[in-house]
Coordinates of C-alpha atoms in Angstrom, one line a residue:
X20 CA 8.8 7.6 114.4
X21 CA 7.8 5.5 117.4
X22 CA 10.7 3.0 117.7
X23 CA 9.0 0.5 120.1
X24 CA 6.0 -0.1 117.8
X25 CA 5.9 -2.3 114.8
X26 CA 6.0 -1.0 111.2
X27 CA 2.4 -2.2 110.8
X28 CA 1.3 -0.1 113.8
X29 CA 3.2 3.0 112.5
X30 CA 1.7 2.6 109.1
X31 CA -1.8 2.4 110.6
X32 CA -1.2 5.4 112.9
X33 CA 0.0 7.4 109.9
X34 CA -3.0 6.4 107.9
X35 CA -5.4 7.2 110.7
X36 CA -3.8 10.6 111.3
X37 CA -4.1 11.4 107.6
X38 CA -7.8 10.6 107.8
X39 CA -8.3 12.9 110.8
X40 CA -6.3 15.7 109.0
X41 CA -8.6 15.4 106.0
X42 CA -11.7 15.5 108.3
X43 CA -10.4 18.6 110.1
X44 CA -9.8 20.3 106.7
X45 CA -13.5 20.1 105.9
X46 CA -14.5 21.2 109.4
X47 CA -15.2 17.9 111.1
X48 CA -14.0 18.0 114.7
X49 CA -12.0 14.9 115.6
X50 CA -10.0 14.3 118.7
X51 CA -6.3 13.6 118.8
X52 CA -5.3 10.0 119.4
X53 CA -4.4 9.3 123.0
X54 CA -0.8 8.7 124.0
X55 CA -1.5 6.7 127.1
X56 CA -4.1 4.0 127.8
X57 CA -7.6 5.6 127.6
X58 CA -11.1 4.3 127.3
X59 CA -12.5 5.7 124.0
X60 CA -15.8 7.6 123.8
X61 CA -19.0 5.6 123.1
X62 CA -19.0 6.4 119.4
X63 CA -15.5 4.9 119.0
X64 CA -16.3 1.9 121.2
X65 CA -19.4 1.2 119.1
X66 CA -17.6 1.6 115.8
X67 CA -14.6 -0.7 116.5
X68 CA -16.6 -3.9 117.1
X69 CA -18.9 -3.1 114.2
X70 CA -16.0 -3.0 111.9
X71 CA -14.3 -6.0 113.4
X72 CA -17.5 -8.2 113.1
X73 CA -18.1 -7.0 109.6
X74 CA -14.6 -8.0 108.4
X75 CA -14.6 -11.2 110.4
X76 CA -17.8 -12.3 108.8
X77 CA -16.3 -11.4 105.4
X78 CA -13.4 -13.8 106.2
X79 CA -15.8 -16.5 107.4
X80 CA -17.8 -16.2 104.1
X81 CA -14.5 -16.5 102.2
X82 CA -13.8 -19.7 104.1
X83 CA -17.0 -21.0 102.7
X84 CA -19.4 -20.7 105.6
X85 CA -22.5 -18.8 106.6
X86 CA -23.0 -18.1 110.3
X87 CA -26.4 -18.6 112.0
X88 CA -27.4 -18.1 115.7
X89 CA -30.7 -19.2 117.2
X90 CA -30.4 -16.8 120.0
X91 CA -30.2 -13.7 117.7
X92 CA -26.9 -12.8 119.5
X93 CA -24.2 -12.0 117.0
X94 CA -21.6 -13.2 119.4
X95 CA -22.7 -16.6 120.5
X96 CA -20.8 -19.8 121.3
X97 CA -23.8 -21.6 119.9
X98 CA -23.3 -20.1 116.4
X99 CA -23.7 -22.6 113.6
X100 CA -21.4 -22.6 110.6
X101 CA -23.1 -23.9 107.5
X102 CA -21.0 -24.6 104.3
X103 CA -22.1 -22.4 101.4
X104 CA -19.9 -23.7 98.7
X105 CA -18.5 -20.2 98.0
X106 CA -14.8 -20.5 99.1
X107 CA -12.8 -17.4 98.0
X108 CA -9.1 -17.0 98.7
X109 CA -9.3 -13.3 97.9
X110 CA -12.0 -12.7 100.5
X111 CA -10.1 -14.7 103.0
X112 CA -6.9 -12.6 102.5
X113 CA -8.9 -9.4 102.4
X114 CA -10.7 -10.3 105.7
X115 CA -7.4 -11.2 107.4
X116 CA -5.8 -7.9 106.4
X117 CA -8.8 -5.9 107.3
X118 CA -9.1 -7.5 110.8
X119 CA -5.4 -6.8 111.4
X120 CA -5.9 -3.1 110.5
X121 CA -9.0 -2.8 112.6
X122 CA -7.3 -4.4 115.6
X123 CA -4.3 -2.0 115.3
X124 CA -6.8 0.9 114.9
X125 CA -8.5 -0.2 118.1
X126 CA -5.2 -0.2 119.9
X127 CA -4.4 3.3 118.6
X128 CA -7.9 4.5 119.7
X129 CA -7.2 3.1 123.2
X130 CA -3.8 4.7 123.5

């Protein structure tokens, strides 16, 4: 157990290690998680924001909005939020939980 990390962090680390163990058991090569601050490889750096954006958009939809940008840039301060009449508390809660897990996973991936 890592005493200076939260229970949430430790649960995520245990889960991510279990996933890597399963991958290794079927011959997929995965690196160990770093134990000091480290810049992840490009594949990991590409995956983390993809997951974060996907779950953030799920939460936004649950809040009852669709997001549009005129620039085509997914991350834009000029994004417009249009009500869609589809508020969903389950989607909001799921999005909040998933974003939290993804953020902790990103911290783990960065050491």
